[in-house]
Amino acid sequence: ETSQSEDKHYLVDFYADWCGPCRSAAPIYAQMSKEWDTSQITFVKINASKVNVTKDGAGPVRCFPTLKLYNPQGKILKVVEGFQQKELIAAMEAAGIRKSEGKKKD
């Protein structure tokens, strides 16, 4: 659930430690979190093998990784099963989320 006072989207990565594709996608997801405007979007990772995501209200997670883009009111805008970077970027752009102006330093 998101805060009503915060006008940010959320991109949530539901992953599992034992998932090979999740481990492969992790550095790409981390890089994306540095490239997008953090005043508009928050990147979150949830280890779904340790949290009952269905019970917690995230809806079904049928495979790993599953990424869900939420609007500021908590509505799911896009669900991507498997790590499909182009599909995620298209959904973020369609939601009006911008890349950050300058590249952040580590």
PDB file of N, CA and C in Angstrom:
ATOM      1  N   GLU A   1       0.850  -1.176   0.000  1.00  0.00           N
ATOM      2  CA  GLU A   1       0.000   0.000   0.000  1.00  0.00           C
ATOM      3  C   GLU A   1       0.892   1.234   0.000  1.00  0.00           C
ATOM      4  N   THR A   2       0.536   2.212  -0.806  1.00  0.00           N
ATOM      5  CA  THR A   2       1.341   3.429  -0.912  1.00  0.00           C
ATOM      6  C   THR A   2       0.696   4.559  -0.131  1.00  0.00           C
ATOM      7  N   SER A   3       1.495   5.526   0.226  1.00  0.00           N
ATOM      8  CA  SER A   3       1.015   6.703   0.943  1.00  0.00           C
ATOM      9  C   SER A   3       0.267   7.617  -0.023  1.00  0.00           C
ATOM     10  N   GLN A   4      -0.903   8.064   0.348  1.00  0.00           N
ATOM     11  CA  GLN A   4      -1.689   8.948  -0.504  1.00  0.00           C
ATOM     12  C   GLN A   4      -1.016  10.308  -0.677  1.00  0.00           C
ATOM     13  N   SER A   5      -0.178  10.717   0.296  1.00  0.00           N
ATOM     14  CA  SER A   5       0.450  12.028   0.218  1.00  0.00           C
ATOM     15  C   SER A   5       1.672  12.030  -0.700  1.00  0.00           C
ATOM     16  N   GLU A   6       2.177  10.875  -1.037  1.00  0.00           N
ATOM     17  CA  GLU A   6       3.351  10.801  -1.881  1.00  0.00           C
ATOM     18  C   GLU A   6       2.920  10.541  -3.322  1.00  0.00           C
ATOM     19  N   ASP A   7       3.332  11.421  -4.216  1.00  0.00           N
ATOM     20  CA  ASP A   7       2.909  11.334  -5.607  1.00  0.00           C
ATOM     21  C   ASP A   7       3.958  10.602  -6.442  1.00  0.00           C
ATOM     22  N   LYS A   8       4.274   9.379  -6.033  1.00  0.00           N
ATOM     23  CA  LYS A   8       5.289   8.585  -6.727  1.00  0.00           C
ATOM     24  C   LYS A   8       4.697   7.273  -7.211  1.00  0.00           C
ATOM     25  N   HIS A   9       5.239   6.828  -8.323  1.00  0.00           N
ATOM     26  CA  HIS A   9       4.962   5.479  -8.784  1.00  0.00           C
ATOM     27  C   HIS A   9       5.934   4.535  -8.069  1.00  0.00           C
ATOM     28  N   TYR A  10       5.627   3.252  -8.110  1.00  0.00           N
ATOM     29  CA  TYR A  10       6.504   2.240  -7.533  1.00  0.00           C
ATOM     30  C   TYR A  10       6.717   1.139  -8.552  1.00  0.00           C
ATOM     31  N   LEU A  11       7.960   0.722  -8.716  1.00  0.00           N
ATOM     32  CA  LEU A  11       8.263  -0.452  -9.510  1.00  0.00           C
ATOM     33  C   LEU A  11       8.787  -1.491  -8.533  1.00  0.00           C
ATOM     34  N   VAL A  12       8.011  -2.554  -8.359  1.00  0.00           N
ATOM     35  CA  VAL A  12       8.329  -3.574  -7.363  1.00  0.00           C
ATOM     36  C   VAL A  12       8.807  -4.834  -8.071  1.00  0.00           C
ATOM     37  N   ASP A  13       9.988  -5.286  -7.674  1.00  0.00           N
ATOM     38  CA  ASP A  13      10.607  -6.499  -8.198  1.00  0.00           C
ATOM     39  C   ASP A  13      10.390  -7.609  -7.178  1.00  0.00           C
ATOM     40  N   PHE A  14       9.522  -8.561  -7.528  1.00  0.00           N
ATOM     41  CA  PHE A  14       9.302  -9.742  -6.700  1.00  0.00           C
ATOM     42  C   PHE A  14      10.272 -10.810  -7.193  1.00  0.00           C
ATOM     43  N   TYR A  15      11.211 -11.190  -6.346  1.00  0.00           N
ATOM     44  CA  TYR A  15      12.269 -12.117  -6.739  1.00  0.00           C
ATOM     45  C   TYR A  15      12.422 -13.214  -5.692  1.00  0.00           C
ATOM     46  N   ALA A  16      13.283 -14.170  -5.994  1.00  0.00           N
ATOM     47  CA  ALA A  16      13.646 -15.224  -5.041  1.00  0.00           C
ATOM     48  C   ALA A  16      15.152 -15.402  -5.103  1.00  0.00           C
ATOM     49  N   ASP A  17      15.753 -15.659  -3.941  1.00  0.00           N
ATOM     50  CA  ASP A  17      17.207 -15.844  -3.880  1.00  0.00           C
ATOM     51  C   ASP A  17      17.698 -16.968  -4.783  1.00  0.00           C
ATOM     52  N   TRP A  18      16.908 -18.026  -4.897  1.00  0.00           N
ATOM     53  CA  TRP A  18      17.322 -19.209  -5.658  1.00  0.00           C
ATOM     54  C   TRP A  18      17.080 -19.072  -7.162  1.00  0.00           C
ATOM     55  N   CYS A  19      16.517 -17.974  -7.592  1.00  0.00           N
ATOM     56  CA  CYS A  19      16.104 -17.776  -8.986  1.00  0.00           C
ATOM     57  C   CYS A  19      17.269 -17.234  -9.822  1.00  0.00           C
ATOM     58  N   GLY A  20      17.739 -18.025 -10.778  1.00  0.00           N
ATOM     59  CA  GLY A  20      18.823 -17.610 -11.659  1.00  0.00           C
ATOM     60  C   GLY A  20      18.504 -16.363 -12.468  1.00  0.00           C
ATOM     61  N   PRO A  21      17.354 -16.307 -13.148  1.00  0.00           N
ATOM     62  CA  PRO A  21      17.010 -15.094 -13.895  1.00  0.00           C
ATOM     63  C   PRO A  21      16.908 -13.856 -12.999  1.00  0.00           C
ATOM     64  N   CYS A  22      16.487 -14.041 -11.747  1.00  0.00           N
ATOM     65  CA  CYS A  22      16.417 -12.905 -10.813  1.00  0.00           C
ATOM     66  C   CYS A  22      17.817 -12.377 -10.527  1.00  0.00           C
ATOM     67  N   ARG A  23      18.753 -13.284 -10.307  1.00  0.00           N
ATOM     68  CA  ARG A  23      20.136 -12.866 -10.045  1.00  0.00           C
ATOM     69  C   ARG A  23      20.726 -12.177 -11.263  1.00  0.00           C
ATOM     70  N   SER A  24      20.398 -12.661 -12.463  1.00  0.00           N
ATOM     71  CA  SER A  24      20.899 -12.032 -13.694  1.00  0.00           C
ATOM     72  C   SER A  24      20.317 -10.639 -13.890  1.00  0.00           C
ATOM     73  N   ALA A  25      19.062 -10.454 -13.524  1.00  0.00           N
ATOM     74  CA  ALA A  25      18.380  -9.175 -13.725  1.00  0.00           C
ATOM     75  C   ALA A  25      18.723  -8.147 -12.650  1.00  0.00           C
ATOM     76  N   ALA A  26      19.206  -8.583 -11.503  1.00  0.00           N
ATOM     77  CA  ALA A  26      19.441  -7.676 -10.366  1.00  0.00           C
ATOM     78  C   ALA A  26      20.324  -6.477 -10.715  1.00  0.00           C
ATOM     79  N   PRO A  27      21.470  -6.649 -11.400  1.00  0.00           N
ATOM     80  CA  PRO A  27      22.277  -5.465 -11.702  1.00  0.00           C
ATOM     81  C   PRO A  27      21.607  -4.513 -12.705  1.00  0.00           C
ATOM     82  N   ILE A  28      20.804  -5.055 -13.600  1.00  0.00           N
ATOM     83  CA  ILE A  28      20.082  -4.213 -14.562  1.00  0.00           C
ATOM     84  C   ILE A  28      19.026  -3.387 -13.826  1.00  0.00           C
ATOM     85  N   TYR A  29      18.306  -4.035 -12.906  1.00  0.00           N
ATOM     86  CA  TYR A  29      17.296  -3.341 -12.102  1.00  0.00           C
ATOM     87  C   TYR A  29      17.965  -2.244 -11.262  1.00  0.00           C
ATOM     88  N   ALA A  30      19.112  -2.555 -10.680  1.00  0.00           N
ATOM     89  CA  ALA A  30      19.847  -1.573  -9.877  1.00  0.00           C
ATOM     90  C   ALA A  30      20.260  -0.377 -10.739  1.00  0.00           C
ATOM     91  N   GLN A  31      20.710  -0.636 -11.948  1.00  0.00           N
ATOM     92  CA  GLN A  31      21.100   0.450 -12.849  1.00  0.00           C
ATOM     93  C   GLN A  31      19.889   1.297 -13.237  1.00  0.00           C
ATOM     94  N   MET A  32      18.764   0.641 -13.513  1.00  0.00           N
ATOM     95  CA  MET A  32      17.541   1.383 -13.839  1.00  0.00           C
ATOM     96  C   MET A  32      17.156   2.316 -12.691  1.00  0.00           C
ATOM     97  N   SER A  33      17.330   1.858 -11.460  1.00  0.00           N
ATOM     98  CA  SER A  33      16.940   2.677 -10.306  1.00  0.00           C
ATOM     99  C   SER A  33      17.788   3.938 -10.213  1.00  0.00           C
ATOM    100  N   LYS A  34      18.953   3.946 -10.825  1.00  0.00           N
ATOM    101  CA  LYS A  34      19.819   5.123 -10.827  1.00  0.00           C
ATOM    102  C   LYS A  34      19.519   6.049 -12.004  1.00  0.00           C
ATOM    103  N   GLU A  35      18.888   5.512 -13.042  1.00  0.00           N
ATOM    104  CA  GLU A  35      18.671   6.273 -14.276  1.00  0.00           C
ATOM    105  C   GLU A  35      17.339   7.012 -14.330  1.00  0.00           C
ATOM    106  N   TRP A  36      16.398   6.643 -13.471  1.00  0.00           N
ATOM    107  CA  TRP A  36      15.064   7.243 -13.531  1.00  0.00           C
ATOM    108  C   TRP A  36      14.877   8.262 -12.425  1.00  0.00           C
ATOM    109  N   ASP A  37      14.003   9.229 -12.666  1.00  0.00           N
ATOM    110  CA  ASP A  37      13.762  10.353 -11.766  1.00  0.00           C
ATOM    111  C   ASP A  37      13.140   9.857 -10.454  1.00  0.00           C
ATOM    112  N   THR A  38      13.930   9.893  -9.392  1.00  0.00           N
ATOM    113  CA  THR A  38      13.474   9.366  -8.104  1.00  0.00           C
ATOM    114  C   THR A  38      12.408  10.245  -7.444  1.00  0.00           C
ATOM    115  N   SER A  39      12.147  11.420  -8.002  1.00  0.00           N
ATOM    116  CA  SER A  39      11.030  12.213  -7.485  1.00  0.00           C
ATOM    117  C   SER A  39       9.705  11.679  -8.037  1.00  0.00           C
ATOM    118  N   GLN A  40       9.794  10.803  -9.047  1.00  0.00           N
ATOM    119  CA  GLN A  40       8.588  10.254  -9.673  1.00  0.00           C
ATOM    120  C   GLN A  40       8.385   8.763  -9.425  1.00  0.00           C
ATOM    121  N   ILE A  41       9.461   8.043  -9.110  1.00  0.00           N
ATOM    122  CA  ILE A  41       9.339   6.596  -8.972  1.00  0.00           C
ATOM    123  C   ILE A  41      10.285   6.077  -7.895  1.00  0.00           C
ATOM    124  N   THR A  42       9.803   5.091  -7.163  1.00  0.00           N
ATOM    125  CA  THR A  42      10.609   4.389  -6.170  1.00  0.00           C
ATOM    126  C   THR A  42      10.743   2.943  -6.613  1.00  0.00           C
ATOM    127  N   PHE A  43      11.951   2.439  -6.586  1.00  0.00           N
ATOM    128  CA  PHE A  43      12.237   1.057  -6.947  1.00  0.00           C
ATOM    129  C   PHE A  43      12.322   0.231  -5.668  1.00  0.00           C
ATOM    130  N   VAL A  44      11.582  -0.878  -5.642  1.00  0.00           N
ATOM    131  CA  VAL A  44      11.500  -1.723  -4.449  1.00  0.00           C
ATOM    132  C   VAL A  44      11.772  -3.157  -4.852  1.00  0.00           C
ATOM    133  N   LYS A  45      12.501  -3.886  -3.998  1.00  0.00           N
ATOM    134  CA  LYS A  45      12.731  -5.313  -4.216  1.00  0.00           C
ATOM    135  C   LYS A  45      12.122  -6.070  -3.040  1.00  0.00           C
ATOM    136  N   ILE A  46      11.357  -7.119  -3.351  1.00  0.00           N
ATOM    137  CA  ILE A  46      10.743  -7.947  -2.312  1.00  0.00           C
ATOM    138  C   ILE A  46      11.129  -9.392  -2.571  1.00  0.00           C
ATOM    139  N   ASN A  47      11.764 -10.001  -1.591  1.00  0.00           N
ATOM    140  CA  ASN A  47      12.121 -11.414  -1.689  1.00  0.00           C
ATOM    141  C   ASN A  47      10.845 -12.220  -1.445  1.00  0.00           C
ATOM    142  N   ALA A  48      10.199 -12.597  -2.529  1.00  0.00           N
ATOM    143  CA  ALA A  48       8.890 -13.254  -2.444  1.00  0.00           C
ATOM    144  C   ALA A  48       8.986 -14.675  -1.918  1.00  0.00           C
ATOM    145  N   SER A  49      10.188 -15.228  -1.835  1.00  0.00           N
ATOM    146  CA  SER A  49      10.319 -16.563  -1.242  1.00  0.00           C
ATOM    147  C   SER A  49      10.301 -16.476   0.280  1.00  0.00           C
ATOM    148  N   LYS A  50      10.411 -15.256   0.837  1.00  0.00           N
ATOM    149  CA  LYS A  50      10.386 -15.072   2.287  1.00  0.00           C
ATOM    150  C   LYS A  50       9.143 -14.348   2.772  1.00  0.00           C
ATOM    151  N   VAL A  51       8.363 -13.789   1.844  1.00  0.00           N
ATOM    152  CA  VAL A  51       7.170 -13.028   2.191  1.00  0.00           C
ATOM    153  C   VAL A  51       5.990 -13.627   1.435  1.00  0.00           C
ATOM    154  N   ASN A  52       4.871 -13.792   2.115  1.00  0.00           N
ATOM    155  CA  ASN A  52       3.665 -14.289   1.454  1.00  0.00           C
ATOM    156  C   ASN A  52       3.040 -13.118   0.700  1.00  0.00           C
ATOM    157  N   VAL A  53       3.435 -12.950  -0.567  1.00  0.00           N
ATOM    158  CA  VAL A  53       2.998 -11.775  -1.318  1.00  0.00           C
ATOM    159  C   VAL A  53       1.503 -11.760  -1.577  1.00  0.00           C
ATOM    160  N   THR A  54       0.877 -12.902  -1.705  1.00  0.00           N
ATOM    161  CA  THR A  54      -0.574 -12.930  -1.901  1.00  0.00           C
ATOM    162  C   THR A  54      -1.268 -12.415  -0.646  1.00  0.00           C
ATOM    163  N   LYS A  55      -0.816 -12.872   0.505  1.00  0.00           N
ATOM    164  CA  LYS A  55      -1.389 -12.423   1.772  1.00  0.00           C
ATOM    165  C   LYS A  55      -1.166 -10.927   1.966  1.00  0.00           C
ATOM    166  N   ASP A  56      -0.033 -10.433   1.519  1.00  0.00           N
ATOM    167  CA  ASP A  56       0.298  -9.028   1.715  1.00  0.00           C
ATOM    168  C   ASP A  56      -0.366  -8.101   0.700  1.00  0.00           C
ATOM    169  N   GLY A  57      -1.213  -8.626  -0.175  1.00  0.00           N
ATOM    170  CA  GLY A  57      -1.999  -7.788  -1.062  1.00  0.00           C
ATOM    171  C   GLY A  57      -1.352  -7.450  -2.389  1.00  0.00           C
ATOM    172  N   ALA A  58      -0.256  -8.103  -2.732  1.00  0.00           N
ATOM    173  CA  ALA A  58       0.418  -7.791  -3.988  1.00  0.00           C
ATOM    174  C   ALA A  58      -0.214  -8.528  -5.167  1.00  0.00           C
ATOM    175  N   GLY A  59      -1.151  -9.417  -4.890  1.00  0.00           N
ATOM    176  CA  GLY A  59      -1.743 -10.200  -5.960  1.00  0.00           C
ATOM    177  C   GLY A  59      -0.855 -11.377  -6.302  1.00  0.00           C
ATOM    178  N   PRO A  60      -1.294 -12.176  -7.239  1.00  0.00           N
ATOM    179  CA  PRO A  60      -0.531 -13.398  -7.524  1.00  0.00           C
ATOM    180  C   PRO A  60       0.827 -13.105  -8.156  1.00  0.00           C
ATOM    181  N   VAL A  61       1.815 -13.825  -7.678  1.00  0.00           N
ATOM    182  CA  VAL A  61       3.136 -13.837  -8.291  1.00  0.00           C
ATOM    183  C   VAL A  61       3.342 -15.275  -8.727  1.00  0.00           C
ATOM    184  N   ARG A  62       3.247 -15.499 -10.042  1.00  0.00           N
ATOM    185  CA  ARG A  62       3.273 -16.861 -10.570  1.00  0.00           C
ATOM    186  C   ARG A  62       4.661 -17.324 -10.973  1.00  0.00           C
ATOM    187  N   CYS A  63       5.566 -16.371 -11.195  1.00  0.00           N
ATOM    188  CA  CYS A  63       6.921 -16.747 -11.582  1.00  0.00           C
ATOM    189  C   CYS A  63       7.881 -15.667 -11.108  1.00  0.00           C
ATOM    190  N   PHE A  64       9.141 -15.994 -11.159  1.00  0.00           N
ATOM    191  CA  PHE A  64      10.178 -15.044 -10.744  1.00  0.00           C
ATOM    192  C   PHE A  64      11.113 -14.768 -11.901  1.00  0.00           C
ATOM    193  N   PRO A  65      11.562 -13.547 -12.078  1.00  0.00           N
ATOM    194  CA  PRO A  65      11.052 -12.374 -11.379  1.00  0.00           C
ATOM    195  C   PRO A  65       9.714 -11.931 -11.942  1.00  0.00           C
ATOM    196  N   THR A  66       8.927 -11.297 -11.109  1.00  0.00           N
ATOM    197  CA  THR A  66       7.718 -10.598 -11.537  1.00  0.00           C
ATOM    198  C   THR A  66       7.878  -9.154 -11.109  1.00  0.00           C
ATOM    199  N   LEU A  67       7.672  -8.240 -12.038  1.00  0.00           N
ATOM    200  CA  LEU A  67       7.785  -6.812 -11.738  1.00  0.00           C
ATOM    201  C   LEU A  67       6.420  -6.166 -11.932  1.00  0.00           C
ATOM    202  N   LYS A  68       6.051  -5.336 -10.961  1.00  0.00           N
ATOM    203  CA  LYS A  68       4.755  -4.652 -11.018  1.00  0.00           C
ATOM    204  C   LYS A  68       4.967  -3.161 -10.867  1.00  0.00           C
ATOM    205  N   LEU A  69       4.374  -2.415 -11.803  1.00  0.00           N
ATOM    206  CA  LEU A  69       4.415  -0.958 -11.763  1.00  0.00           C
ATOM    207  C   LEU A  69       3.093  -0.469 -11.175  1.00  0.00           C
ATOM    208  N   TYR A  70       3.193   0.283 -10.075  1.00  0.00           N
ATOM    209  CA  TYR A  70       2.019   0.820  -9.386  1.00  0.00           C
ATOM    210  C   TYR A  70       1.967   2.331  -9.571  1.00  0.00           C
ATOM    211  N   ASN A  71       0.751   2.868  -9.690  1.00  0.00           N
ATOM    212  CA  ASN A  71       0.612   4.314  -9.717  1.00  0.00           C
ATOM    213  C   ASN A  71       0.628   4.826  -8.274  1.00  0.00           C
ATOM    214  N   PRO A  72       0.643   6.155  -8.066  1.00  0.00           N
ATOM    215  CA  PRO A  72       0.719   6.685  -6.700  1.00  0.00           C
ATOM    216  C   PRO A  72      -0.453   6.278  -5.799  1.00  0.00           C
ATOM    217  N   GLN A  73      -1.583   5.902  -6.383  1.00  0.00           N
ATOM    218  CA  GLN A  73      -2.733   5.472  -5.580  1.00  0.00           C
ATOM    219  C   GLN A  73      -2.709   3.978  -5.278  1.00  0.00           C
ATOM    220  N   GLY A  74      -1.687   3.265  -5.752  1.00  0.00           N
ATOM    221  CA  GLY A  74      -1.554   1.842  -5.458  1.00  0.00           C
ATOM    222  C   GLY A  74      -2.168   0.924  -6.495  1.00  0.00           C
ATOM    223  N   LYS A  75      -2.675   1.469  -7.595  1.00  0.00           N
ATOM    224  CA  LYS A  75      -3.256   0.650  -8.653  1.00  0.00           C
ATOM    225  C   LYS A  75      -2.131   0.088  -9.525  1.00  0.00           C
ATOM    226  N   ILE A  76      -2.248  -1.200  -9.860  1.00  0.00           N
ATOM    227  CA  ILE A  76      -1.251  -1.832 -10.724  1.00  0.00           C
ATOM    228  C   ILE A  76      -1.467  -1.355 -12.155  1.00  0.00           C
ATOM    229  N   LEU A  77      -0.420  -0.762 -12.736  1.00  0.00           N
ATOM    230  CA  LEU A  77      -0.480  -0.299 -14.123  1.00  0.00           C
ATOM    231  C   LEU A  77       0.043  -1.347 -15.087  1.00  0.00           C
ATOM    232  N   LYS A  78       1.028  -2.130 -14.647  1.00  0.00           N
ATOM    233  CA  LYS A  78       1.656  -3.104 -15.543  1.00  0.00           C
ATOM    234  C   LYS A  78       2.257  -4.226 -14.706  1.00  0.00           C
ATOM    235  N   VAL A  79       2.095  -5.449 -15.197  1.00  0.00           N
ATOM    236  CA  VAL A  79       2.733  -6.620 -14.607  1.00  0.00           C
ATOM    237  C   VAL A  79       3.601  -7.247 -15.684  1.00  0.00           C
ATOM    238  N   VAL A  80       4.867  -7.451 -15.362  1.00  0.00           N
ATOM    239  CA  VAL A  80       5.796  -8.078 -16.296  1.00  0.00           C
ATOM    240  C   VAL A  80       6.363  -9.313 -15.620  1.00  0.00           C
ATOM    241  N   GLU A  81       6.059 -10.471 -16.197  1.00  0.00           N
ATOM    242  CA  GLU A  81       6.592 -11.722 -15.666  1.00  0.00           C
ATOM    243  C   GLU A  81       7.851 -12.069 -16.433  1.00  0.00           C
ATOM    244  N   GLY A  82       8.947 -12.280 -15.719  1.00  0.00           N
ATOM    245  CA  GLY A  82      10.245 -12.401 -16.349  1.00  0.00           C
ATOM    246  C   GLY A  82      10.778 -10.983 -16.492  1.00  0.00           C
ATOM    247  N   PHE A  83      12.050 -10.845 -16.655  1.00  0.00           N
ATOM    248  CA  PHE A  83      12.624  -9.501 -16.725  1.00  0.00           C
ATOM    249  C   PHE A  83      12.665  -9.049 -18.170  1.00  0.00           C
ATOM    250  N   GLN A  84      11.725  -8.196 -18.541  1.00  0.00           N
ATOM    251  CA  GLN A  84      11.612  -7.655 -19.895  1.00  0.00           C
ATOM    252  C   GLN A  84      11.843  -6.153 -19.814  1.00  0.00           C
ATOM    253  N   GLN A  85      13.108  -5.744 -19.922  1.00  0.00           N
ATOM    254  CA  GLN A  85      13.467  -4.349 -19.696  1.00  0.00           C
ATOM    255  C   GLN A  85      12.745  -3.391 -20.644  1.00  0.00           C
ATOM    256  N   LYS A  86      12.654  -3.720 -21.915  1.00  0.00           N
ATOM    257  CA  LYS A  86      11.992  -2.822 -22.873  1.00  0.00           C
ATOM    258  C   LYS A  86      10.520  -2.633 -22.523  1.00  0.00           C
ATOM    259  N   GLU A  87       9.866  -3.697 -22.098  1.00  0.00           N
ATOM    260  CA  GLU A  87       8.458  -3.628 -21.713  1.00  0.00           C
ATOM    261  C   GLU A  87       8.280  -2.757 -20.461  1.00  0.00           C
ATOM    262  N   LEU A  88       9.203  -2.888 -19.513  1.00  0.00           N
ATOM    263  CA  LEU A  88       9.152  -2.055 -18.307  1.00  0.00           C
ATOM    264  C   LEU A  88       9.343  -0.583 -18.649  1.00  0.00           C
ATOM    265  N   ILE A  89      10.333  -0.296 -19.472  1.00  0.00           N
ATOM    266  CA  ILE A  89      10.614   1.089 -19.857  1.00  0.00           C
ATOM    267  C   ILE A  89       9.421   1.697 -20.581  1.00  0.00           C
ATOM    268  N   ALA A  90       8.811   0.951 -21.488  1.00  0.00           N
ATOM    269  CA  ALA A  90       7.635   1.445 -22.212  1.00  0.00           C
ATOM    270  C   ALA A  90       6.496   1.767 -21.240  1.00  0.00           C
ATOM    271  N   ALA A  91       6.282   0.914 -20.245  1.00  0.00           N
ATOM    272  CA  ALA A  91       5.219   1.149 -19.267  1.00  0.00           C
ATOM    273  C   ALA A  91       5.518   2.374 -18.406  1.00  0.00           C
ATOM    274  N   MET A  92       6.777   2.539 -18.016  1.00  0.00           N
ATOM    275  CA  MET A  92       7.159   3.696 -17.211  1.00  0.00           C
ATOM    276  C   MET A  92       6.993   4.986 -18.012  1.00  0.00           C
ATOM    277  N   GLU A  93       7.413   4.966 -19.265  1.00  0.00           N
ATOM    278  CA  GLU A  93       7.257   6.150 -20.114  1.00  0.00           C
ATOM    279  C   GLU A  93       5.783   6.465 -20.349  1.00  0.00           C
ATOM    280  N   ALA A  94       4.962   5.428 -20.553  1.00  0.00           N
ATOM    281  CA  ALA A  94       3.524   5.633 -20.758  1.00  0.00           C
ATOM    282  C   ALA A  94       2.871   6.250 -19.520  1.00  0.00           C
ATOM    283  N   ALA A  95       3.441   5.975 -18.336  1.00  0.00           N
ATOM    284  CA  ALA A  95       2.922   6.543 -17.088  1.00  0.00           C
ATOM    285  C   ALA A  95       3.444   7.958 -16.852  1.00  0.00           C
ATOM    286  N   GLY A  96       4.290   8.458 -17.762  1.00  0.00           N
ATOM    287  CA  GLY A  96       4.802   9.811 -17.641  1.00  0.00           C
ATOM    288  C   GLY A  96       6.040   9.930 -16.772  1.00  0.00           C
ATOM    289  N   ILE A  97       6.664   8.822 -16.460  1.00  0.00           N
ATOM    290  CA  ILE A  97       7.871   8.839 -15.627  1.00  0.00           C
ATOM    291  C   ILE A  97       9.060   9.151 -16.525  1.00  0.00           C
ATOM    292  N   ARG A  98       9.912  10.060 -16.050  1.00  0.00           N
ATOM    293  CA  ARG A  98      11.066  10.501 -16.832  1.00  0.00           C
ATOM    294  C   ARG A  98      12.352   9.910 -16.284  1.00  0.00           C
ATOM    295  N   LYS A  99      13.337   9.820 -17.178  1.00  0.00           N
ATOM    296  CA  LYS A  99      14.686   9.491 -16.726  1.00  0.00           C
ATOM    297  C   LYS A  99      15.234  10.713 -16.020  1.00  0.00           C
ATOM    298  N   SER A 100      16.169  10.486 -15.098  1.00  0.00           N
ATOM    299  CA  SER A 100      16.760  11.612 -14.374  1.00  0.00           C
ATOM    300  C   SER A 100      17.624  12.427 -15.330  1.00  0.00           C
ATOM    301  N   GLU A 101      17.762  13.703 -15.026  1.00  0.00           N
ATOM    302  CA  GLU A 101      18.515  14.617 -15.902  1.00  0.00           C
ATOM    303  C   GLU A 101      19.984  14.265 -15.967  1.00  0.00           C
ATOM    304  N   GLY A 102      20.604  14.051 -14.817  1.00  0.00           N
ATOM    305  CA  GLY A 102      22.019  13.703 -14.769  1.00  0.00           C
ATOM    306  C   GLY A 102      22.187  12.312 -14.219  1.00  0.00           C
ATOM    307  N   LYS A 103      23.203  11.615 -14.670  1.00  0.00           N
ATOM    308  CA  LYS A 103      23.448  10.273 -14.169  1.00  0.00           C
ATOM    309  C   LYS A 103      23.964  10.375 -12.743  1.00  0.00           C
ATOM    310  N   LYS A 104      23.353   9.612 -11.832  1.00  0.00           N
ATOM    311  CA  LYS A 104      23.776   9.629 -10.439  1.00  0.00           C
ATOM    312  C   LYS A 104      25.070   8.859 -10.292  1.00  0.00           C
ATOM    313  N   LYS A 105      25.889   9.316  -9.364  1.00  0.00           N
ATOM    314  CA  LYS A 105      27.151   8.625  -9.088  1.00  0.00           C
ATOM    315  C   LYS A 105      26.934   7.634  -7.972  1.00  0.00           C
ATOM    316  N   ASP A 106      27.656   6.531  -8.039  1.00  0.00           N
ATOM    317  CA  ASP A 106      27.546   5.499  -6.985  1.00  0.00           C
ATOM    318  C   ASP A 106      28.189   5.965  -5.698  1.00  0.00           C
TER     319      ASP A 106
END
